[in-house]
Coordinates of C-alpha atoms in Angstrom, one line a residue:
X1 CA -17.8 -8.2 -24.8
X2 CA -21.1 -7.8 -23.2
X3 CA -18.9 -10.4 -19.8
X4 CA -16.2 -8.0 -19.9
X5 CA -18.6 -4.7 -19.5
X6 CA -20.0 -6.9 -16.4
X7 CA -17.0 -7.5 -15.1
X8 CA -15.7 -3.8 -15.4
X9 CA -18.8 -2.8 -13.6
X10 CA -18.3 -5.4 -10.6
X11 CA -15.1 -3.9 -10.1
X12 CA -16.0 -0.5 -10.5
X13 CA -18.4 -1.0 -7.4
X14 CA -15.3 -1.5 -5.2
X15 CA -12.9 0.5 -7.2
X16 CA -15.2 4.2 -6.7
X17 CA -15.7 3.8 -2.7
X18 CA -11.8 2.4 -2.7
X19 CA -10.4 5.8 -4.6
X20 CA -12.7 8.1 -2.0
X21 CA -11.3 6.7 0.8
X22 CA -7.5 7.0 -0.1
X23 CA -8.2 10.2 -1.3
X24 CA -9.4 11.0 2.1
X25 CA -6.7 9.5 3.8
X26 CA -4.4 11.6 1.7
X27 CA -6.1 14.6 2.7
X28 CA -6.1 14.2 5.9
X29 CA -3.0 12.7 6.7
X30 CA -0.9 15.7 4.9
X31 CA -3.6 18.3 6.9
X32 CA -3.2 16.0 10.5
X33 CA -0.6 13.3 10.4
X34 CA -3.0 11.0 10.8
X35 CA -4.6 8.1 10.1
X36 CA -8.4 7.9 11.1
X37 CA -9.5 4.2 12.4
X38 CA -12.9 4.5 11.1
X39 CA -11.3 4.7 7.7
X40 CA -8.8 2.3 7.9
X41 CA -11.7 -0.5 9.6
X42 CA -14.1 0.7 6.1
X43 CA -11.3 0.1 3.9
X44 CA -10.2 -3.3 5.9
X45 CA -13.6 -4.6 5.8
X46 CA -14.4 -3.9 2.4
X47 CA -11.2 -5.4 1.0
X48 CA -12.0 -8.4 2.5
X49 CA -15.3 -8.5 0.7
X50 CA -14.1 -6.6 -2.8
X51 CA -10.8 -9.3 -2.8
X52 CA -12.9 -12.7 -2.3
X53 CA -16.1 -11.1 -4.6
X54 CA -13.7 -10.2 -7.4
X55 CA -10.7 -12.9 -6.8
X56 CA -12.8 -15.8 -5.4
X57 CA -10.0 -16.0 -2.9
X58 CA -10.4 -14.4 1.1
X59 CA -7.8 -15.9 2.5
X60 CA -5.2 -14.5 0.4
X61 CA -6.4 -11.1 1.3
X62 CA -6.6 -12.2 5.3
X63 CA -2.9 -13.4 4.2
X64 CA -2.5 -9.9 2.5
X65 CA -3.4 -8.5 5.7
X66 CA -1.5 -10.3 8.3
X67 CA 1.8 -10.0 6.3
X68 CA 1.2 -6.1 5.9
X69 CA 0.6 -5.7 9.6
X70 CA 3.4 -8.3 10.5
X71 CA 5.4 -6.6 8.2
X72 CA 4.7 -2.9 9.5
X73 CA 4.5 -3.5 13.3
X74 CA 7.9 -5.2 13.3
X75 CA 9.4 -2.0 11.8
X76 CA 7.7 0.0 14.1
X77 CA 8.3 -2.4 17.0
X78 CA 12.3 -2.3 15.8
X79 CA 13.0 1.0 15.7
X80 CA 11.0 1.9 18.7
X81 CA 13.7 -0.7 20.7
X82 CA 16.6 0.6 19.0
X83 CA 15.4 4.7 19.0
X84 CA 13.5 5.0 21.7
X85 CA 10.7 6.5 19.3
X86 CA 8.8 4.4 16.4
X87 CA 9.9 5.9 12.9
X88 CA 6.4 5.9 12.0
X89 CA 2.5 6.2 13.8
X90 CA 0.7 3.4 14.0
X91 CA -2.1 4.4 11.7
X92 CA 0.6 3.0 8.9
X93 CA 0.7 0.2 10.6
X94 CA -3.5 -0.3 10.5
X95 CA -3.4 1.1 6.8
X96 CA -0.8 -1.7 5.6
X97 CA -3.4 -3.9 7.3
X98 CA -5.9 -2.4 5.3
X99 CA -4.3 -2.2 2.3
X100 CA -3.0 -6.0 2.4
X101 CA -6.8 -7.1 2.0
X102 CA -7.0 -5.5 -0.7
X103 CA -3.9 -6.8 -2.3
X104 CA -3.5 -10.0 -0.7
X105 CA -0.1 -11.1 0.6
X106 CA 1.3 -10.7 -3.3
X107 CA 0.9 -6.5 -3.4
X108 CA 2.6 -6.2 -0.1
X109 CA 6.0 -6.1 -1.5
X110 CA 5.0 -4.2 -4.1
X111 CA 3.3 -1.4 -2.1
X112 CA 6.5 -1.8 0.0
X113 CA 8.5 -0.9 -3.0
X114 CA 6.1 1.8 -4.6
X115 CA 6.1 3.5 -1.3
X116 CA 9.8 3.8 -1.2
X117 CA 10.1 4.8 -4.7
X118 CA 7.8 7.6 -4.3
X119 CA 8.8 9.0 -0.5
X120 CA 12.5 8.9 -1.9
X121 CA 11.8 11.1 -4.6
X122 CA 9.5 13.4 -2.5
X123 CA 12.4 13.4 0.1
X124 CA 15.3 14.0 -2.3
X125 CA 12.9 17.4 -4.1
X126 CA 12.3 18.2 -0.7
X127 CA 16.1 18.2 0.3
X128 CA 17.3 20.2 -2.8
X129 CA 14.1 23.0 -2.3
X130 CA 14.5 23.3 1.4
X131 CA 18.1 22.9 2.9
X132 CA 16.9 22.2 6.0
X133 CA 14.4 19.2 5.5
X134 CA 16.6 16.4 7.0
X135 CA 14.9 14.6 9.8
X136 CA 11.8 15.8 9.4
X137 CA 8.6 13.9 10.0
X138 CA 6.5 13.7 6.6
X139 CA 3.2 11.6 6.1
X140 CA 4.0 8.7 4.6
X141 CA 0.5 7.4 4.0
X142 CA 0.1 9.4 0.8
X143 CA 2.5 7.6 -0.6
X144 CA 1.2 4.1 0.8
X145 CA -2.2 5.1 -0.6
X146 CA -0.8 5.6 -3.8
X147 CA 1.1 2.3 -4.1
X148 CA -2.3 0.6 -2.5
X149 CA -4.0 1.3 -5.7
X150 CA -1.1 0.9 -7.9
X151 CA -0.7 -2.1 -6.6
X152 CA -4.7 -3.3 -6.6
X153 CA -5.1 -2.1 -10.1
X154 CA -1.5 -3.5 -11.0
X155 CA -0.2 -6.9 -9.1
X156 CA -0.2 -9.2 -11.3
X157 CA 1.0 -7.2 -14.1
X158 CA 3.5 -6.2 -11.9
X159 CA 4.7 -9.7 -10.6
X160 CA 5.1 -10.8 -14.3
X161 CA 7.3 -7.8 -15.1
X162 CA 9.6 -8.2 -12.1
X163 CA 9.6 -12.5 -12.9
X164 CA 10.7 -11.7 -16.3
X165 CA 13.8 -9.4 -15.9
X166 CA 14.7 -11.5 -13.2
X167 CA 14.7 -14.2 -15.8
X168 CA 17.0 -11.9 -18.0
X169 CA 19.4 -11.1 -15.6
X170 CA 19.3 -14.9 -14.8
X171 CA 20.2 -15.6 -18.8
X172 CA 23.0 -13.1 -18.6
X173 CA 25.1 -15.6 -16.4
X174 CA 24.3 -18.7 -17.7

């Protein structure tokens, strides 16, 4: 018990300066549409140290990393070829990145899907309350900072919830 409170505490060292920063970004993306560098670097550098001091394992979070901003710049590459504009700023792109060390390369789909979830029901209230929403830009980092900590707090848990009803749906055609 007494290894458990220890262990709680550890993480609550990362998990108190991890919740102020998203909140800030949350604040200040809705207020500005955008990002701040200084914030994305803090929370880069300190999931680096927060993954490998509480998972014993930093390359999964530089993998984390990588993937999120492979992941994020090719969108944002793609659609600024096939638009002529990117369909989102690059501080999503540097928050992914950010993000990714957190979560390592195994919360990036799930912040991916979280994300989604989360804008699409923002984006379908919006839609029935204002009849004129369509194409208009929205901060999506709110919803990525949301999904970041669902997704810290939650991978694992996660994974072995999706791996099992896939295993279901698997035993329903065999």
């Amino acid at each position: 018990a007494m290894w458990t409170a220890l262990e709680n505490m550890h993480h609550l060292h990362f998990t108190l300066p991890l919740a102020f920063a998203l909140s800030l970004m949350i604040k200040i993306d809705i207020k500005h549409m955008i990002l701040p560098d200084s914030i994305n670097l803090f929370l880069f550098a300190l999931g680096l140290v927060a993954h490998t001091a509480l998972y014993g394992n930093f390359m999964f979070s530089i993998l984390g990393a990588l993937f999120g901003f492979g992941l994020f710049f090719f969108i944002f590459y793609l659609t600024y070829k096939i638009k002529g504009e990117p369909s989102m700023g690059f501080g999503d792109v540097k928050f992914i990145t950010a993000l990714g060390a957190w979560v390592g390369f195994m919360g990036i789909p799930l912040i991916l899907v979280w994300a989604s979830f989360l804008a699409g029901i923002f984006i379908i209230f919006k839609t029935l309350v204002q009849k004129h929403y369509k194409n208009v830009p929205f901060a999506y980092g709110p919803f990525l900072a949301i999904a970041g900590w669902l997704s810290f707090h939650y991978t694992y848990q996660s994974w072995a919830v999706i791996l099992d009803i896939r295993q279901q749906i698997i035993g329903l055609f065999s």
